[in-house]
Short mmCIF file of C-alpha atoms and ligand atoms in Angstrom, two decimals:
data_model
loop_
_atom_site.label_atom_id
_atom_site.label_comp_id
_atom_site.label_asym_id
_atom_site.label_seq_id
_atom_site.Cartn_x
_atom_site.Cartn_y
_atom_site.Cartn_z
CA MET A 1 -12.36 -36.24 -18.21
CA ALA A 2 -10.38 -38.39 -15.73
CA GLU A 3 -6.93 -36.98 -14.94
CA ILE A 4 -4.74 -39.23 -17.07
CA SER A 5 -1.01 -38.48 -17.34
CA VAL A 6 0.98 -39.10 -20.54
CA ILE A 7 2.82 -42.06 -19.02
CA GLU A 8 -0.47 -43.68 -17.93
CA HIS A 9 -1.83 -43.01 -21.43
CA ILE A 10 1.14 -44.57 -23.20
CA HIS A 11 0.86 -47.64 -20.94
CA SER A 12 -2.82 -48.02 -21.88
CA MET A 13 -1.92 -47.69 -25.58
CA GLN A 14 0.86 -50.27 -25.25
CA LEU A 15 -1.43 -52.73 -23.44
CA LYS A 16 -3.71 -52.52 -26.44
CA TRP A 17 -1.23 -52.22 -29.32
CA SER A 18 2.20 -53.49 -28.23
CA PRO A 19 1.93 -55.79 -25.19
CA THR A 20 5.58 -56.86 -25.58
CA ALA A 21 6.79 -53.27 -25.02
CA THR A 22 10.04 -53.15 -23.02
CA GLY A 23 9.44 -49.75 -21.41
CA GLN A 24 12.20 -48.11 -23.50
CA PHE A 25 9.73 -45.87 -25.31
CA THR A 26 8.07 -44.83 -22.04
CA SER A 27 11.49 -43.93 -20.68
CA LEU A 28 12.24 -41.85 -23.80
CA LEU A 29 8.88 -40.06 -23.54
CA HIS A 30 9.54 -39.37 -19.84
CA ASP A 31 12.83 -37.65 -20.70
CA LEU A 32 11.23 -35.69 -23.54
CA ILE A 33 8.56 -34.49 -21.10
CA LEU A 34 11.16 -33.46 -18.52
CA SER A 35 13.07 -31.56 -21.22
CA ALA A 36 9.88 -29.74 -22.23
CA LYS A 37 9.05 -28.80 -18.64
CA ILE A 38 12.53 -27.27 -18.26
CA ILE A 39 12.25 -25.42 -21.60
CA SER A 40 8.71 -24.26 -20.72
CA ARG A 41 9.96 -22.88 -17.38
CA SER A 42 12.57 -20.78 -19.22
CA VAL A 43 10.13 -19.69 -21.92
CA THR A 44 7.63 -18.40 -19.35
CA LYS A 45 10.34 -16.46 -17.47
CA ALA A 46 12.18 -15.30 -20.63
CA GLY A 47 11.37 -11.62 -20.08
CA LEU A 48 12.76 -11.71 -16.56
CA VAL A 49 16.06 -13.57 -17.01
CA ASP A 50 18.91 -13.14 -19.45
CA ILE A 51 17.68 -15.64 -22.03
CA LEU A 52 16.23 -13.38 -24.71
CA GLY A 53 18.04 -12.17 -27.80
CA GLY A 54 20.62 -13.71 -30.08
CA THR A 55 23.80 -15.59 -29.22
CA GLY A 56 25.66 -13.91 -32.06
CA ASN A 57 26.16 -17.31 -33.71
CA ILE A 58 24.89 -18.46 -37.12
CA ASN A 59 23.68 -22.10 -37.32
CA ILE A 60 23.95 -24.61 -40.17
CA GLN A 61 20.65 -23.20 -41.48
CA GLY A 62 22.27 -19.78 -41.90
CA GLU A 63 20.01 -18.39 -39.15
CA GLN A 64 20.84 -16.16 -36.16
CA VAL A 65 20.76 -18.54 -33.17
CA GLN A 66 18.61 -17.21 -30.32
CA LYS A 67 19.67 -17.85 -26.72
CA LEU A 68 16.49 -19.93 -26.25
CA ASP A 69 17.37 -22.01 -29.33
CA ASP A 70 20.70 -22.79 -27.72
CA PHE A 71 19.22 -23.46 -24.30
CA ALA A 72 16.46 -25.73 -25.63
CA ASN A 73 18.98 -27.59 -27.79
CA SER A 74 21.38 -28.17 -24.88
CA VAL A 75 18.54 -29.44 -22.66
CA MET A 76 17.35 -31.89 -25.34
CA ILE A 77 20.86 -33.05 -26.28
CA TYR A 78 21.80 -33.70 -22.63
CA ARG A 79 18.63 -35.70 -21.90
CA MET A 80 18.63 -37.69 -25.14
CA LYS A 81 22.32 -38.57 -24.70
CA ASN A 82 21.74 -39.76 -21.12
CA CYS A 83 18.33 -41.43 -21.30
CA GLY A 84 19.97 -44.73 -22.33
CA VAL A 85 17.44 -45.59 -25.07
CA VAL A 86 18.58 -43.28 -27.90
CA CYS A 87 21.41 -44.41 -30.20
CA ALA A 88 21.42 -41.46 -32.61
CA LEU A 89 19.89 -38.02 -32.92
CA GLY A 90 19.56 -35.14 -35.37
CA SER A 91 18.79 -31.56 -34.29
CA GLU A 92 18.10 -28.38 -36.24
CA GLU A 93 20.87 -26.80 -34.19
CA GLU A 94 23.48 -29.57 -34.75
CA GLU A 95 25.37 -29.60 -38.05
CA GLU A 96 25.84 -33.39 -38.10
CA LEU A 97 23.98 -36.47 -36.84
CA VAL A 98 25.04 -37.36 -33.27
CA ILE A 99 25.77 -41.08 -32.66
CA ILE A 100 25.37 -42.09 -29.01
CA ASP A 101 27.37 -45.16 -28.03
CA ASN A 102 27.42 -45.13 -24.26
CA ALA A 103 29.08 -48.19 -22.73
CA GLY A 104 26.66 -51.12 -22.29
CA GLU A 105 23.28 -51.57 -23.84
CA ARG A 106 22.76 -49.58 -27.09
CA GLY A 107 19.41 -47.80 -27.29
CA ASN A 108 16.88 -48.75 -29.95
CA TYR A 109 15.59 -45.29 -30.82
CA VAL A 110 16.64 -42.52 -33.19
CA ILE A 111 15.19 -39.05 -32.60
CA PHE A 112 15.11 -35.90 -34.73
CA PHE A 113 14.04 -32.66 -33.13
CA ASP A 114 13.57 -28.95 -33.61
CA PRO A 115 14.40 -27.85 -30.08
CA LEU A 116 12.73 -24.49 -30.45
CA ASP A 117 10.40 -23.78 -33.37
CA GLY A 118 9.31 -20.20 -34.06
CA SER A 119 12.46 -18.46 -32.82
CA SER A 120 11.60 -15.25 -34.67
CA ASN A 121 8.59 -14.93 -32.32
CA ILE A 122 10.37 -15.34 -28.96
CA GLU A 123 10.83 -11.61 -28.26
CA ALA A 124 7.17 -10.94 -29.11
CA ASN A 125 5.91 -13.51 -26.58
CA VAL A 126 4.11 -15.41 -29.34
CA SER A 127 3.59 -19.18 -29.05
CA ILE A 128 6.65 -21.32 -29.88
CA GLY A 129 7.33 -25.03 -29.55
CA THR A 130 9.50 -28.14 -29.72
CA ILE A 131 8.94 -30.77 -32.43
CA PHE A 132 10.16 -34.41 -32.30
CA SER A 133 10.22 -37.43 -34.62
CA ILE A 134 11.07 -40.96 -33.41
CA TYR A 135 12.28 -44.07 -35.28
CA ARG A 136 13.14 -47.53 -33.97
CA VAL A 137 16.35 -49.44 -34.94
CA ASP A 138 17.14 -53.07 -34.14
CA ASP A 139 20.07 -54.04 -31.93
CA ASN A 140 22.21 -55.15 -34.84
CA THR A 141 21.38 -52.30 -37.26
CA ALA A 142 24.61 -50.47 -38.19
CA LEU A 143 24.25 -46.76 -37.39
CA THR A 144 25.06 -45.60 -40.91
CA LYS A 145 23.52 -42.47 -42.46
CA GLU A 146 21.42 -44.71 -44.76
CA ASN A 147 19.98 -46.64 -41.79
CA ILE A 148 19.30 -43.49 -39.77
CA LEU A 149 17.82 -41.22 -42.47
CA ARG A 150 14.56 -43.02 -43.31
CA LYS A 151 11.22 -42.00 -44.84
CA GLY A 152 8.71 -40.35 -42.53
CA SER A 153 6.36 -43.30 -43.10
CA GLU A 154 8.74 -45.37 -40.91
CA GLN A 155 8.33 -43.14 -37.83
CA VAL A 156 7.06 -45.00 -34.75
CA ALA A 157 6.01 -41.80 -32.99
CA ALA A 158 6.02 -38.03 -33.42
CA GLY A 159 4.76 -34.98 -31.59
CA TYR A 160 5.28 -31.45 -30.41
CA PHE A 161 5.25 -29.34 -27.26
CA LEU A 162 3.50 -26.00 -27.66
CA TYR A 163 4.54 -23.20 -25.29
CA GLY A 164 1.45 -21.01 -25.55
CA PRO A 165 -1.25 -19.71 -23.21
CA SER A 166 -0.96 -23.24 -21.84
CA THR A 167 1.88 -25.69 -22.42
CA MET A 168 0.67 -28.70 -24.38
CA LEU A 169 2.00 -32.00 -25.68
CA VAL A 170 0.38 -33.42 -28.83
CA TYR A 171 1.67 -36.83 -29.95
CA SER A 172 0.86 -40.02 -31.81
CA THR A 173 2.33 -43.53 -31.81
CA GLY A 174 0.38 -44.44 -34.92
CA HIS A 175 -2.92 -45.08 -33.15
CA GLY A 176 -4.52 -41.64 -33.20
CA VAL A 177 -3.48 -38.16 -32.01
CA TYR A 178 -3.73 -37.23 -28.32
CA GLY A 179 -3.33 -33.86 -26.60
CA PHE A 180 -2.16 -33.22 -23.04
CA THR A 181 -2.13 -29.94 -21.12
CA LEU A 182 0.48 -29.20 -18.46
CA ASP A 183 -1.13 -28.62 -15.07
CA PRO A 184 1.52 -26.54 -13.29
CA SER A 185 -0.04 -27.22 -9.87
CA VAL A 186 0.54 -30.96 -10.38
CA GLY A 187 3.57 -30.71 -12.67
CA GLU A 188 2.07 -33.26 -15.06
CA PHE A 189 0.76 -33.21 -18.63
CA LEU A 190 -2.85 -34.41 -18.29
CA LEU A 191 -5.04 -35.75 -21.14
CA SER A 192 -7.15 -32.89 -22.53
CA HIS A 193 -7.75 -33.78 -26.20
CA GLU A 194 -8.79 -37.42 -26.83
CA ASN A 195 -8.21 -38.79 -30.39
CA ILE A 196 -7.99 -35.46 -32.27
CA LYS A 197 -9.43 -35.48 -35.81
CA ILE A 198 -9.03 -32.51 -38.19
CA PRO A 199 -12.36 -31.15 -39.57
CA GLU A 200 -13.02 -32.32 -43.17
CA THR A 201 -12.96 -28.64 -44.19
CA GLY A 202 -12.05 -25.34 -42.55
CA LYS A 203 -12.26 -21.62 -43.27
CA TYR A 204 -8.63 -20.65 -42.51
CA TYR A 205 -5.68 -20.58 -44.88
CA SER A 206 -2.18 -19.99 -43.52
CA VAL A 207 0.59 -18.73 -45.81
CA ASN A 208 3.38 -16.14 -45.91
CA ALA A 209 2.94 -14.49 -49.31
CA ALA A 210 6.17 -12.42 -49.05
CA ASN A 211 7.72 -14.47 -51.87
CA TYR A 212 4.52 -14.85 -53.90
CA ASP A 213 6.11 -13.47 -57.07
CA LYS A 214 8.90 -16.07 -56.81
CA TRP A 215 6.50 -19.03 -56.42
CA ALA A 216 5.67 -21.51 -59.16
CA LYS A 217 2.56 -20.56 -61.16
CA GLU A 218 0.72 -23.58 -59.66
CA ASP A 219 1.30 -22.39 -56.08
CA GLN A 220 0.19 -18.88 -57.04
CA ARG A 221 -2.98 -20.31 -58.65
CA ALA A 222 -3.61 -22.54 -55.62
CA VAL A 223 -3.26 -19.81 -52.99
CA ASP A 224 -5.31 -17.37 -55.11
CA MET A 225 -8.24 -19.80 -54.72
CA PHE A 226 -8.14 -19.19 -50.95
CA THR A 227 -7.28 -15.48 -51.01
CA HIS A 228 -10.34 -14.86 -53.22
CA GLY A 229 -12.43 -17.75 -51.96
CA GLY A 230 -13.89 -16.42 -48.73
CA TYR A 231 -11.20 -17.97 -46.49
CA SER A 232 -9.73 -16.08 -43.51
CA LEU A 233 -5.94 -15.67 -43.33
CA ARG A 234 -4.21 -16.78 -40.12
CA TYR A 235 -0.39 -16.84 -40.05
CA VAL A 236 1.46 -16.92 -36.71
CA GLY A 237 4.92 -17.57 -38.16
CA SER A 238 5.59 -20.37 -35.64
CA LEU A 239 5.01 -23.54 -37.63
CA VAL A 240 3.96 -25.46 -34.52
CA ALA A 241 1.29 -22.85 -33.65
CA ASP A 242 0.00 -22.68 -37.25
CA PHE A 243 -0.10 -26.48 -37.30
CA HIS A 244 -1.97 -26.76 -34.00
CA ARG A 245 -4.66 -24.27 -35.09
CA THR A 246 -5.06 -26.05 -38.45
CA LEU A 247 -5.32 -29.43 -36.67
CA LEU A 248 -8.11 -28.20 -34.37
CA TYR A 249 -9.98 -25.75 -36.63
CA GLY A 250 -9.29 -27.21 -40.12
CA GLY A 251 -8.22 -25.34 -43.25
CA ILE A 252 -4.87 -25.32 -45.02
CA TYR A 253 -1.23 -24.27 -44.45
CA SER A 254 1.29 -23.80 -47.25
CA TYR A 255 4.97 -22.97 -47.31
CA PRO A 256 5.82 -23.44 -51.00
CA ALA A 257 9.20 -23.48 -52.71
CA ASP A 258 10.24 -20.27 -54.41
CA MET A 259 12.86 -19.39 -57.03
CA LYS A 260 15.31 -18.54 -54.21
CA ASN A 261 14.61 -21.63 -51.99
CA LYS A 262 13.86 -24.31 -54.58
CA ASN A 263 13.03 -26.77 -51.77
CA GLY A 264 11.17 -24.30 -49.60
CA LYS A 265 12.23 -23.31 -46.08
CA LEU A 266 10.87 -25.98 -43.76
CA ARG A 267 12.99 -28.99 -42.81
CA LEU A 268 11.85 -32.51 -43.63
CA LEU A 269 13.20 -34.57 -40.73
CA TYR A 270 12.26 -32.44 -37.71
CA GLU A 271 9.42 -30.25 -39.02
CA ALA A 272 7.54 -31.70 -42.02
CA ASN A 273 7.82 -35.44 -41.23
CA PRO A 274 6.63 -35.38 -37.59
CA LEU A 275 3.80 -32.95 -38.37
CA SER A 276 2.79 -34.93 -41.47
CA PHE A 277 2.63 -38.11 -39.36
CA LEU A 278 0.27 -36.34 -36.95
CA MET A 279 -1.78 -34.74 -39.74
CA GLU A 280 -2.40 -38.10 -41.46
CA GLN A 281 -3.18 -39.76 -38.10
CA ALA A 282 -5.79 -37.02 -37.54
CA GLY A 283 -7.40 -37.69 -40.96
CA GLY A 284 -5.77 -34.80 -42.85
CA LEU A 285 -3.31 -34.64 -45.75
CA ALA A 286 0.34 -33.49 -45.92
CA VAL A 287 2.01 -33.07 -49.33
CA ASN A 288 4.98 -31.44 -51.04
CA GLY A 289 5.10 -29.06 -54.02
CA GLN A 290 4.15 -31.83 -56.46
CA GLY A 291 1.19 -32.89 -54.33
CA ASN A 292 2.99 -36.09 -53.18
CA ARG A 293 2.86 -37.45 -49.60
CA ILE A 294 5.59 -35.87 -47.46
CA LEU A 295 5.98 -39.19 -45.61
CA GLU A 296 7.19 -40.89 -48.82
CA THR A 297 10.08 -38.41 -49.27
CA MET A 298 13.51 -40.09 -49.17
CA PRO A 299 15.79 -37.93 -46.94
CA GLU A 300 19.11 -36.99 -48.59
CA HIS A 301 20.64 -35.26 -45.53
CA VAL A 302 19.62 -34.31 -42.01
CA HIS A 303 18.77 -30.67 -42.88
CA MET A 304 16.95 -31.40 -46.15
CA ARG A 305 14.15 -28.90 -46.84
CA THR A 306 10.79 -29.45 -48.51
CA PRO A 307 7.81 -27.46 -49.70
CA PHE A 308 5.10 -28.22 -47.11
CA ILE A 309 1.31 -28.09 -47.60
CA PHE A 310 -1.04 -29.68 -45.04
CA GLY A 311 -4.58 -29.50 -43.69
CA SER A 312 -8.18 -30.63 -44.22
CA VAL A 313 -8.80 -33.09 -47.05
CA ARG A 314 -11.19 -30.65 -48.80
CA GLU A 315 -8.68 -27.77 -48.85
CA VAL A 316 -5.58 -29.82 -49.71
CA GLU A 317 -7.45 -31.47 -52.61
CA LYS A 318 -8.52 -27.98 -53.72
CA TYR A 319 -4.86 -26.85 -53.57
CA ARG A 320 -3.78 -29.92 -55.54
CA SER A 321 -6.39 -29.18 -58.25
CA ALA A 322 -4.31 -26.12 -59.19
CA PHE A 323 -1.51 -28.47 -60.19
CA GLY A 324 -3.68 -29.85 -63.00
P1 AHG B 1 12.65 -22.29 -36.51
O1 AHG B 1 12.30 -21.18 -35.59
O2 AHG B 1 12.70 -23.64 -35.84
O3 AHG B 1 13.91 -22.00 -37.30
O4 AHG B 1 11.47 -22.45 -37.55
C1 AHG B 1 11.05 -21.31 -38.22
C2 AHG B 1 10.08 -21.71 -39.27
C3 AHG B 1 8.69 -21.99 -38.73
O5 AHG B 1 8.59 -22.03 -37.36
C4 AHG B 1 7.89 -20.82 -39.20
O6 AHG B 1 6.59 -21.17 -39.51
C5 AHG B 1 8.62 -20.36 -40.42
O7 AHG B 1 9.99 -20.64 -40.18
C6 AHG B 1 8.41 -18.90 -40.59
O8 AHG B 1 9.07 -18.58 -41.79
P2 AHG B 1 8.81 -17.10 -42.39
O9 AHG B 1 9.36 -16.16 -41.36
O10 AHG B 1 9.58 -17.12 -43.70
O11 AHG B 1 7.32 -16.94 -42.59
MN1 MN B 2 15.81 -21.99 -36.59
MN1 MN B 3 11.25 -24.85 -36.80
MN1 MN B 4 14.07 -24.25 -34.43
#
């Protein structure tokens, strides 16, 4: 495969799909990539520098904030505030939406991100990642909560960085899903996975059954079909790693609601929406606890949670059949 960088790839996509592009999106992607390279550098050295462990703070989610959560969030916030093309952002680690009104030209993009996904795995050196979701707003759109919090179907791009055995970027602008692998000797993400499509069916199911007895009967019935159906269980506990494996190998992932968390644990705007956008672009399905498209969910607030089920068409339809 020719060595194609992300920026070269996005230019080729824009030539084909949006010839009037202004370069704003390319500039945003460049700053996202730089952020990820800086986060990746710290992730790979985490055991050697003082960046492991908790900060002692609790975030809006009620979670212990890890030092890497904080670091990744500060890197992303700084870059998105200064890239000149973002007018508002939402982060897992920021209680409120952040409106960016630098003097001069207002940016046309809104971004939601999970700066570091899989924090509980950091100390164990298990793959973690960064997830992002991008919307476009016109120059004269008032930056009200209603105009910023939109359905996932209105995303113009979404993706994730995966800090694993290799550091990868997987993204889509609505014209297929493309994977890039960071070549440290060049310092660039180079195209490694052209137009990813999820297999129609797969043998893995991915679920944390700790709260099984608190699930709805339908979710219990659905997961039982996989537990006793010859499927192999794979659960990393970093959503971005479980997603990436499901995308490449097929199968199904489920994080249902339970009696304690009636909307499940995963967050709509910076986990479920971006990954659902990618899953549908790759020919898979992504639904909530009623079997409805995640991308049609109307956000009520920036940290809204949702039950999240995604994967190969065959397995998601099988899961849905348990809902009668
Ligand atoms: P984050 O680290 O960004 O807070 O996300 C954690 C999420 C997701 O990454 C992971 O799949 C899930 O929480 C794991 O939840 P359980 O520990 O309940 O399985
Ligand atoms: Mn968290
Ligand atoms: Mn997360
Ligand atoms: Mn996170």
